[in-house]
Short mmCIF file of C-alpha atoms and ligand atoms in Angstrom, two decimals:
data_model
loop_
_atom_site.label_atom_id
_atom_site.label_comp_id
_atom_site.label_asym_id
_atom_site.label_seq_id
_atom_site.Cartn_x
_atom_site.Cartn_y
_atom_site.Cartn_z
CA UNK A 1 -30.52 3.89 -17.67
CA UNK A 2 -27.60 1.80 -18.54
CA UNK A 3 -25.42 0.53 -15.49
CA UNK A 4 -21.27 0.54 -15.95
CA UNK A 5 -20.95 -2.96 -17.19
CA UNK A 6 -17.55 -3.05 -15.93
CA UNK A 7 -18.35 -3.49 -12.38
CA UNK A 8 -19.78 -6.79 -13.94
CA UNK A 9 -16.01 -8.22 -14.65
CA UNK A 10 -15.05 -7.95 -11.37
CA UNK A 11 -14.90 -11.04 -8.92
CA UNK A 12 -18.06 -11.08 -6.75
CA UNK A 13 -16.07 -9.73 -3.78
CA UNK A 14 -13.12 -7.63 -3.08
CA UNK A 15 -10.41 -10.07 -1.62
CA UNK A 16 -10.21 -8.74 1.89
CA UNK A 17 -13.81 -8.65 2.11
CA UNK A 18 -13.98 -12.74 1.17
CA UNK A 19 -11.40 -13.53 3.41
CA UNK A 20 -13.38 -11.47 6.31
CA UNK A 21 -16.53 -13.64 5.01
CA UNK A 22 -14.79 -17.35 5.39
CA UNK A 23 -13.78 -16.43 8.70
CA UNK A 24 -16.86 -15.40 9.83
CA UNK A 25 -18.34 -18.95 8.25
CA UNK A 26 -15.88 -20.65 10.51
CA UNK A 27 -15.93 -18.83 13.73
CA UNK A 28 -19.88 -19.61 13.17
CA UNK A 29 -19.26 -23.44 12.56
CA UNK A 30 -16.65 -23.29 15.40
CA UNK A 31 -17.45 -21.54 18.29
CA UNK A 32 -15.14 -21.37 21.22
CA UNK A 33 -12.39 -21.51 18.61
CA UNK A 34 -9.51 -18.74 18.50
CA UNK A 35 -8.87 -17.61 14.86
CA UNK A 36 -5.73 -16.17 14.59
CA UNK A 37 -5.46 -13.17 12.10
CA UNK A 38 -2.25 -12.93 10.05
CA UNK A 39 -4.25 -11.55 6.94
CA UNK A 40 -4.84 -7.86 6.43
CA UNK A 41 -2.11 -5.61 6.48
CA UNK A 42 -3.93 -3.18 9.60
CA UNK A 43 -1.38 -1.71 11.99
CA UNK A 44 -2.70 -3.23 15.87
CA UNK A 45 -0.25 -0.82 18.12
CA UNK A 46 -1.87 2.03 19.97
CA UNK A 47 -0.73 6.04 18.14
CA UNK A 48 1.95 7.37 20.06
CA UNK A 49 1.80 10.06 22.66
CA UNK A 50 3.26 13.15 19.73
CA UNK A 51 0.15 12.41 17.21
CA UNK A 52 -2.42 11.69 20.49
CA UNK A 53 -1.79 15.32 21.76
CA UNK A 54 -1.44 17.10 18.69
CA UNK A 55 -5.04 16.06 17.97
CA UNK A 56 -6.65 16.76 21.14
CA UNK A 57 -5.08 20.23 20.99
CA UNK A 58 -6.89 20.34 17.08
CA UNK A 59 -9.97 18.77 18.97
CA UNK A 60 -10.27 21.74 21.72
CA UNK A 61 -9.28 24.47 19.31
CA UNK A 62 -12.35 23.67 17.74
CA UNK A 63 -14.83 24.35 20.66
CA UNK A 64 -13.41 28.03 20.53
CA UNK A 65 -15.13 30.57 18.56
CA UNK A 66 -11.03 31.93 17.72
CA UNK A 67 -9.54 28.83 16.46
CA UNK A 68 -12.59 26.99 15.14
CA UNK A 69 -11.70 25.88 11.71
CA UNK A 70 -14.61 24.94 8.70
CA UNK A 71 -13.49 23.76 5.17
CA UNK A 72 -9.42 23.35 4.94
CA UNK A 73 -7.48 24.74 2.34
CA UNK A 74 -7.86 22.79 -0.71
CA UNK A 75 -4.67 20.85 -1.04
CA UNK A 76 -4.35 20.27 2.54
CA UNK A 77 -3.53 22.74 5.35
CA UNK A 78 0.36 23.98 4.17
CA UNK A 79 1.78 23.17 8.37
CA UNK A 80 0.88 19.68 6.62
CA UNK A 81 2.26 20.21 3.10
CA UNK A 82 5.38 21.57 4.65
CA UNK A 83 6.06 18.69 7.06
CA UNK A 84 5.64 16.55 3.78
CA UNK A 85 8.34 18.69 1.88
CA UNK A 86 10.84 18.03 5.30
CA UNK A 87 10.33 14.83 5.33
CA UNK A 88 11.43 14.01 1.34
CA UNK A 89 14.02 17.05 1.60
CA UNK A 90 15.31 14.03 4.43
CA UNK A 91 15.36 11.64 1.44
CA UNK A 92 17.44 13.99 -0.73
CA UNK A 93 13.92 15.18 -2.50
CA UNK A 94 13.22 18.79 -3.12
CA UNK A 95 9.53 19.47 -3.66
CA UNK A 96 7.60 22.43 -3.50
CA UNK A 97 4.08 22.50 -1.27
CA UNK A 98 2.02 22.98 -4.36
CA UNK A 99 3.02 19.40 -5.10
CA UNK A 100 1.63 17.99 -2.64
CA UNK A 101 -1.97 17.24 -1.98
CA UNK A 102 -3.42 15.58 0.95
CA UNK A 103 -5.97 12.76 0.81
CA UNK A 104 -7.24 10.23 3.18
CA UNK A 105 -5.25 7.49 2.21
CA UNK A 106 -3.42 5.97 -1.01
CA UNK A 107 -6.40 3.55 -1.81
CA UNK A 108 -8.61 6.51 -2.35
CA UNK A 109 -6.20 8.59 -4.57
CA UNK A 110 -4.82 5.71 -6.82
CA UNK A 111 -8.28 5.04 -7.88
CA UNK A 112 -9.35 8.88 -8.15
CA UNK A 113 -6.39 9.29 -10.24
CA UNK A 114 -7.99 7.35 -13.41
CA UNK A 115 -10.43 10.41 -13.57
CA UNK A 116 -6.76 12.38 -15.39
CA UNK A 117 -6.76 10.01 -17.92
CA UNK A 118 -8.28 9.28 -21.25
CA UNK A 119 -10.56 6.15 -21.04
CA UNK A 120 -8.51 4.34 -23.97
CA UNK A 121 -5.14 4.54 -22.24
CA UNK A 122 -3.34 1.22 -21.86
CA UNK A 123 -2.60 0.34 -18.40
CA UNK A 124 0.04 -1.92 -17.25
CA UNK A 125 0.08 -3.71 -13.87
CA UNK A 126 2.63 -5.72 -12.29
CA UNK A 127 1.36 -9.32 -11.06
CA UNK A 128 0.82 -10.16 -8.17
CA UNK A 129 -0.09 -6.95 -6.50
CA UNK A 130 -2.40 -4.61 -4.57
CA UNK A 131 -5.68 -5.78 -6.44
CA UNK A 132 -6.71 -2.54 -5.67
CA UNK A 133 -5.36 -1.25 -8.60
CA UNK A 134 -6.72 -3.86 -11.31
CA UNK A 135 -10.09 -3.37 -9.99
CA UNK A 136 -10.39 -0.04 -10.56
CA UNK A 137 -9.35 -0.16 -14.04
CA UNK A 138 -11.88 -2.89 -14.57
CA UNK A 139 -14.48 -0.41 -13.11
CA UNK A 140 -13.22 2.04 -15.58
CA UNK A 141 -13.42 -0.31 -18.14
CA UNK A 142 -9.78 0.23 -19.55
CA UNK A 143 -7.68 -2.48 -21.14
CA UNK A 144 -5.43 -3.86 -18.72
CA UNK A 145 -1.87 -5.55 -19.64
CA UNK A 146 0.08 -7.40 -16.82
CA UNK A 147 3.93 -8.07 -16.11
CA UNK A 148 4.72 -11.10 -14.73
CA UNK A 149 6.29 -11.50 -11.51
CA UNK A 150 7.92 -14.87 -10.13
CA UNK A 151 10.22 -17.14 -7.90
CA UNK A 152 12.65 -16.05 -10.87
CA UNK A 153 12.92 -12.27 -11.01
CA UNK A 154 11.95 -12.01 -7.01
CA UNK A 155 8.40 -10.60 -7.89
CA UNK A 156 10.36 -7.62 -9.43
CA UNK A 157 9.44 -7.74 -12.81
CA UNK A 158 11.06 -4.58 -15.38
CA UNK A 159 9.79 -3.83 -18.70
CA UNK A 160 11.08 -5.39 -21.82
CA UNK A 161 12.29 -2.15 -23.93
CA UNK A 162 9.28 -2.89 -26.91
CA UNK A 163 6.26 -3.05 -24.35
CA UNK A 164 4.01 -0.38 -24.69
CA UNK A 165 1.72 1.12 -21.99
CA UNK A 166 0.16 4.63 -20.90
CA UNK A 167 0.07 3.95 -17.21
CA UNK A 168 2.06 1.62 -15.36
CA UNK A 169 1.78 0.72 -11.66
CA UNK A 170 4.65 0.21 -9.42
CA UNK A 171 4.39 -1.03 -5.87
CA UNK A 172 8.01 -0.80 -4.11
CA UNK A 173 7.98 -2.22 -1.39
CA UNK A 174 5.12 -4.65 -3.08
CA UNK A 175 2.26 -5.31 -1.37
CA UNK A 176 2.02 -8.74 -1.73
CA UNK A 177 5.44 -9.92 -2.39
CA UNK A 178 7.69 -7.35 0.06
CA UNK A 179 10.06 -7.45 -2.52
CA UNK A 180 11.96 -3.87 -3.26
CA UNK A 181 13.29 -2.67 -6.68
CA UNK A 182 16.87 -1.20 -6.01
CA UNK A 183 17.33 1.88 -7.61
CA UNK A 184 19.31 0.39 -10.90
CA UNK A 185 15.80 -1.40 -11.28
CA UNK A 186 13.98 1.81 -10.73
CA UNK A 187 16.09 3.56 -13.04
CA UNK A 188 15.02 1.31 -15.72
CA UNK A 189 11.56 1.89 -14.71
CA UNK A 190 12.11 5.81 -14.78
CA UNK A 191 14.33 5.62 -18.61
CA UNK A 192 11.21 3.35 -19.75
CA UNK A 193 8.57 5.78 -18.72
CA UNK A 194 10.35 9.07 -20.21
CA UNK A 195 10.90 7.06 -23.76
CA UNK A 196 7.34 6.18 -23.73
CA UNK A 197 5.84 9.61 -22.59
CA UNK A 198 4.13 6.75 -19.89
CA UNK A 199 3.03 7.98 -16.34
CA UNK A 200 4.03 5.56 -13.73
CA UNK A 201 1.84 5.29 -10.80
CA UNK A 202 4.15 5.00 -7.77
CA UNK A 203 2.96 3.15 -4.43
CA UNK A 204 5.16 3.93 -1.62
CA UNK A 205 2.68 3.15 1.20
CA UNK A 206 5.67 0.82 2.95
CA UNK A 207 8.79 2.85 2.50
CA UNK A 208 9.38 3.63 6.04
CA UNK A 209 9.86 -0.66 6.35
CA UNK A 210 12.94 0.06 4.04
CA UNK A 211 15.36 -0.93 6.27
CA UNK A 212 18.43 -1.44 3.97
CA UNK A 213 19.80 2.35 3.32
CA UNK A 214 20.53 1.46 -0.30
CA UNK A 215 17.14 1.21 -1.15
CA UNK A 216 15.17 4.22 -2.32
CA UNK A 217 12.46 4.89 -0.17
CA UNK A 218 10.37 7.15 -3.06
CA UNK A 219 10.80 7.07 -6.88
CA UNK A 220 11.94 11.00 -7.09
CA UNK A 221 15.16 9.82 -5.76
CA UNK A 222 15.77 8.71 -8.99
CA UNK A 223 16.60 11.50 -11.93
CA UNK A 224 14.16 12.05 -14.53
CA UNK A 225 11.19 10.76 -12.21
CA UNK A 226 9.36 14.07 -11.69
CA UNK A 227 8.78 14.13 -15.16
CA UNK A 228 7.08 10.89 -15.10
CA UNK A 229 5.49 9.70 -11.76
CA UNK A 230 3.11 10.73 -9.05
CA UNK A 231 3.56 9.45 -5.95
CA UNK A 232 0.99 7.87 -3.32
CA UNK A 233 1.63 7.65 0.22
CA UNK A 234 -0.13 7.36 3.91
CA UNK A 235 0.40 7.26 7.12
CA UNK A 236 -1.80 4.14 7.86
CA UNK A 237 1.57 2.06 7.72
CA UNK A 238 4.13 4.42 8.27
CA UNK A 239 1.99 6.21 11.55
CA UNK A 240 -0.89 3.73 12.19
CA UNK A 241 -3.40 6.28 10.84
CA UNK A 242 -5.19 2.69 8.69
CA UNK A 243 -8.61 4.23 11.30
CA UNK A 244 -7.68 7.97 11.29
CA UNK A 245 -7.10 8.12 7.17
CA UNK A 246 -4.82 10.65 5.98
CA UNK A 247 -2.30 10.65 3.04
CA UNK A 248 -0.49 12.18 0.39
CA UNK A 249 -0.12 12.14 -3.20
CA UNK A 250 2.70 14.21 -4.97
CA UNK A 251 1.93 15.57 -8.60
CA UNK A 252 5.25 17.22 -9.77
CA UNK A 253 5.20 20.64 -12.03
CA UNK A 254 7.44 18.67 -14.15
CA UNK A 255 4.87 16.02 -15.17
CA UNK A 256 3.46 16.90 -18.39
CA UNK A 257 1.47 15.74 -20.96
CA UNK A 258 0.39 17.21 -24.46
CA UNK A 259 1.09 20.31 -22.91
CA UNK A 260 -1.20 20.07 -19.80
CA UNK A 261 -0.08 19.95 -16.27
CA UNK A 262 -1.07 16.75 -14.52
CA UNK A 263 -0.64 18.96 -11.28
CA UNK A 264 -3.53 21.44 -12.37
CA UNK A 265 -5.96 18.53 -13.37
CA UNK A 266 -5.80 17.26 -10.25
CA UNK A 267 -6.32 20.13 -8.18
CA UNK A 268 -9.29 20.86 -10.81
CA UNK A 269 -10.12 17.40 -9.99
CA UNK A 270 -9.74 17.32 -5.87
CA UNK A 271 -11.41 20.89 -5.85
CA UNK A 272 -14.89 19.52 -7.47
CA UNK A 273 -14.74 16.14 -5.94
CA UNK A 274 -12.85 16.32 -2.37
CA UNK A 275 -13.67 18.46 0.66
CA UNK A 276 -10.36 17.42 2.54
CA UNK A 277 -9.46 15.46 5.98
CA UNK A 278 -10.58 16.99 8.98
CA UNK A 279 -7.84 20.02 10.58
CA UNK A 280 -7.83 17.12 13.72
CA UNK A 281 -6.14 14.64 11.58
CA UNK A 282 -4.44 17.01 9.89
CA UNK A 283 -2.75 18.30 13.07
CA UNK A 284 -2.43 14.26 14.27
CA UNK A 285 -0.33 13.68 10.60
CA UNK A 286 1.91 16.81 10.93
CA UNK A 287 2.97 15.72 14.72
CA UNK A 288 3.47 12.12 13.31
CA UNK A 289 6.08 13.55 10.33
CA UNK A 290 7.97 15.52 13.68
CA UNK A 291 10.77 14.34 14.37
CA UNK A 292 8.89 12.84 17.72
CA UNK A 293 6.55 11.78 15.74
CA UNK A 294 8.60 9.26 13.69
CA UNK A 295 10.83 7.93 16.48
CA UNK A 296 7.60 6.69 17.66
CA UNK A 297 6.53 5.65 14.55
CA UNK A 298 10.12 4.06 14.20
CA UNK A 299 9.53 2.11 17.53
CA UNK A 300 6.46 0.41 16.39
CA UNK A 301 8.02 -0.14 12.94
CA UNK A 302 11.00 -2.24 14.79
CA UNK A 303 8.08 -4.33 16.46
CA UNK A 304 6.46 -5.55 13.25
CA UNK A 305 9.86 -5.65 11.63
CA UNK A 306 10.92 -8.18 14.86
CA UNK A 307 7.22 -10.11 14.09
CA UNK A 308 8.62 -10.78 10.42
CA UNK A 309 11.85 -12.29 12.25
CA UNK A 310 10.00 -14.53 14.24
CA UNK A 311 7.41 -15.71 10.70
CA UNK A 312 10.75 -16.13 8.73
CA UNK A 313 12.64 -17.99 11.41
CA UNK A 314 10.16 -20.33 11.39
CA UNK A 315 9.18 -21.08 7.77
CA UNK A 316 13.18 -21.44 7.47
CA UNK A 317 12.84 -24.06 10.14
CA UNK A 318 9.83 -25.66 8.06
CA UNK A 319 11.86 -25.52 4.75
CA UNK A 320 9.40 -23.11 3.03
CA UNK A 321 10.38 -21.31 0.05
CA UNK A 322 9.71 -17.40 0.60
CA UNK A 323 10.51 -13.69 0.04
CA UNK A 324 9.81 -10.47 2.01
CA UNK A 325 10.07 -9.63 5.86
CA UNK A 326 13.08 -7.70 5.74
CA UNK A 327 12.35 -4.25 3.68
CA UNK A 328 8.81 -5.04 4.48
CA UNK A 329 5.73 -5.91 6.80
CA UNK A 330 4.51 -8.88 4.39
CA UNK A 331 6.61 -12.06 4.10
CA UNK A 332 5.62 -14.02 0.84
CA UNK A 333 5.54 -18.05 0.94
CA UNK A 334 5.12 -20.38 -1.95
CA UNK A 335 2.78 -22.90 -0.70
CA UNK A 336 4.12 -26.62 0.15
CA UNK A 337 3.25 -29.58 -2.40
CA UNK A 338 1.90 -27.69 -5.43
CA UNK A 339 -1.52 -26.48 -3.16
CA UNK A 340 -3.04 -23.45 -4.62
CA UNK A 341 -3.48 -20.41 -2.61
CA UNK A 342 -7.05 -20.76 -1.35
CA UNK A 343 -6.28 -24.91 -0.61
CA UNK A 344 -3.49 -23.88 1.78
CA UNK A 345 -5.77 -21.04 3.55
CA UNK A 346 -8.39 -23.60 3.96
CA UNK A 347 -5.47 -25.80 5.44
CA UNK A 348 -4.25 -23.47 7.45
CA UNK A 349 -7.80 -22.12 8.82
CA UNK A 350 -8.95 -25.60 9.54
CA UNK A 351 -5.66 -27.49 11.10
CA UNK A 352 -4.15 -24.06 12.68
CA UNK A 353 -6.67 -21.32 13.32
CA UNK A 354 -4.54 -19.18 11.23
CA UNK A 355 -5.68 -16.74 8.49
CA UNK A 356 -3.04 -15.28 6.04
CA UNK A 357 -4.20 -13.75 2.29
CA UNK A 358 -4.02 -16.07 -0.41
CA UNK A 359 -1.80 -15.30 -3.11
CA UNK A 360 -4.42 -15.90 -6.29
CA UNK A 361 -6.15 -12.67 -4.80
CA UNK A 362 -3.38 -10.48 -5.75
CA UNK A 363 -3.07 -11.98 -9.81
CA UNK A 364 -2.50 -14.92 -11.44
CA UNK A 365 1.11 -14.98 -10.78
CA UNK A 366 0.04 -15.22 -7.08
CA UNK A 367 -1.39 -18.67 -7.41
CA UNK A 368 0.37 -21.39 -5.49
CA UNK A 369 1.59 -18.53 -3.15
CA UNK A 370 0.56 -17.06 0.29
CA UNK A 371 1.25 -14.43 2.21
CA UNK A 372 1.77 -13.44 5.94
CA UNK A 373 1.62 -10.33 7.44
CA UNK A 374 3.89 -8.76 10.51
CA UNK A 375 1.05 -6.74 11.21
CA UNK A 376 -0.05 -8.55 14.68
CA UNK A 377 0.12 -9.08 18.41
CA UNK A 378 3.88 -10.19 19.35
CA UNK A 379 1.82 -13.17 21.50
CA UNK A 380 -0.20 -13.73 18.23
CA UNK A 381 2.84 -14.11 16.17
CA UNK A 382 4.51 -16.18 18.46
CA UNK A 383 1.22 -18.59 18.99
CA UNK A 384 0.67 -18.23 15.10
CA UNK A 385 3.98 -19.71 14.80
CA UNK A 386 3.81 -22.50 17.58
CA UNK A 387 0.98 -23.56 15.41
CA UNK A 388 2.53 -23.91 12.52
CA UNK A 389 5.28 -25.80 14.00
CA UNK A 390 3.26 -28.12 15.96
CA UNK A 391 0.07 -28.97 13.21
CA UNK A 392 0.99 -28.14 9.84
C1 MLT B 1 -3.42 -5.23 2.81
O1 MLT B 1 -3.60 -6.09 3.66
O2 MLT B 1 -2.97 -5.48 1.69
C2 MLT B 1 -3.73 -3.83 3.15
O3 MLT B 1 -3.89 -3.61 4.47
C3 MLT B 1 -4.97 -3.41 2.51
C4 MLT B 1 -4.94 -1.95 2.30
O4 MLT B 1 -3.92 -1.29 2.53
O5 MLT B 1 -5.97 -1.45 1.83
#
């Protein structure tokens, strides 16, 4: 038995998990002492009151012999699929329900995707960015290529017209940097792709942080991009489902590839490997794409959007350099006097009680950056900030 050698070039730990791990080693060193968490990205407000009852109606409909429910249909229930479609036909985006497949989050289906494609294919990932994506490749074992991001093109790096690549990931807004592409970027992105017969890999698990209305909120918005991307999405940042899991990925008809549909792979693919999320949070996601649903949705989303006010008031105030907070729920920060990422955690863990993610975990590009996330407590924000003010 041979084991897959690539799990051996991966770091030791995935980065959320190390960061959990040096906070437990300090709470254990310093008892008594409040840590305050400005690290992951998990939503902290309670669901609201449209996806609550929608799921306790699921829950009792399946303690009757009538509307019990066993396995789901295999793309998702279609009350789901179809509350997908409204919701891009509200972007301008036609799509049919046979496009869309739910999963239980993006994490899940941007790794599963790698099973469509052939083990040599180049893969191209923007740095810094959801390490999620690198790792899997390195589990894969696939040769990996990275675009540079920096102070200098905002963390929005395009492709130079002679790069070549199979599979490129785009993260919009980026998870770390909360930097958007606009869609004259995107475009680029899109005419790139189609020249190259590349698939782009499209993470739009913040769109609904978009705030500026001339910034697309999904890459079909742009022409040409259903013959070239899929499309991951959730609602653990758009609805606070990060607990509940469910998502969506959209595999156009139009995507193509010597000959094959990408859309029938994948369905071969989720059909042998994926039973489907549970009707209850199926019913809980279509009541949080209502139109109840998302003013709720929208109401917590103004709250974290306030949080990043109040992080990038302050590192104004503290003459930081940074990016982020205003399209997104992560602000980006380089770190003061040429420290590297994980120095200025430990500085900010020891002198503040404060965890953020360093920047090194998301690429090399990352180094000597940090980031914060909106993702908190109001108080916490507010003390997080007091703290900074006061001891850094
Ligand atoms: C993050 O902090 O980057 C995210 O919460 C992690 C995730 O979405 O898996």
């Amino acid at each position: 038995m041979k084991i897959n050698r690539g799990f051996l070039q991966l770091n030791d730990r995935y980065l959320f998990s190390r960061i959990a791990r040096k906070v437990q080693e300090y709470r254990g060193e310093h008892p008594g002492q409040e840590v305050l968490n400005l690290g992951i990205g998990d939503w902290t407000l309670p669901l609201g009151p449209a996806v609550l009852t929608a799921m306790e109606r699921a829950v009792m409909e399946l303690g009757s012999a009538e509307t019990f429910r066993g396995y789901g249909e295999e793309q998702g229930y279609a009350f789901l699929r179809q509350a997908v479609c409204r919701y891009y036909a509200a972007k301008g985006v036609e799509l049919a329900e046979s496009e869309v497949f739910i999963g239980d989050g993006a994490k899940s289906d941007m790794g599963n995707i790698l099973d469509l494609f052939a083990p040599e294919s180049t893969v191209l990932i923007p740095d810094p960015v959801y390490p999620a994506y690198l790792d899997t490749n390195i589990m894969a074992g696939r040769s990996v290529k990275f675009l540079a991001g920096s102070r200098e093109n905002r963390f929005l790096p395009l492709p130079p017209a002679d790069l070549r690549a199979d599979i490129v990931y785009i993260c919009s807004p980026n998870n770390p940097t909360g930097s958007v592409y606009s869609r004259e970027q995107l475009k680029e992105w899109v005419a790139w792709a189609l020249a190259q017969e590349a698939i782009i890999l499209f993470d739009s698990a913040y769109e609904a942080y978009i705030q500026d209305p001339d910034l697309p909120t999904s890459i079909y918005q742009i022409p040409g991009a259903q013959q070239c991307a899929i499309e991951f999405c959730s609602l653990s940042k758009t609805a606070g489902f990060t607990g509940v899991r469910c998502g969506y990925t959209v595999v156009p008809h139009g995507l193509v590839r010597d000959g094959i549909s990408l859309n029938e792979l994948w369905l071969r693919r989720q059909t042998t490997k994926f039973n489907g999320v549970s009707y209850i949070t199926q019913r809980g996601a279509e009541a949080a794409l209502s139109e109840r649903g998302l003013q709720e949705s929208r109401a917590s989303i103004s709250t974290y959007m306030a949080n990043a006010r109040v992080i990038a008031e302050t590192l104004r105030d503290l003459g930081f350099w940074f990016t982020g907070g205003e399209n997104a729920p992560y602000i980006w920060l380089q770190c003061p006097q040429g420290m590297s990422s994980w120095e200025f955690f430990d500085l900010l863990l020891h002198n503040c009680g404060l965890v953020g993610t360093p920047g090194s975990g998301f690429g090399r590009c990352g180094e000597g950056f940090f980031r914060l996330t909106a993702f908190a407590r109001r108080e916490d924000i507010s003390r997080a900030m007091e703290r900074l003010r006061s001891r850094y």
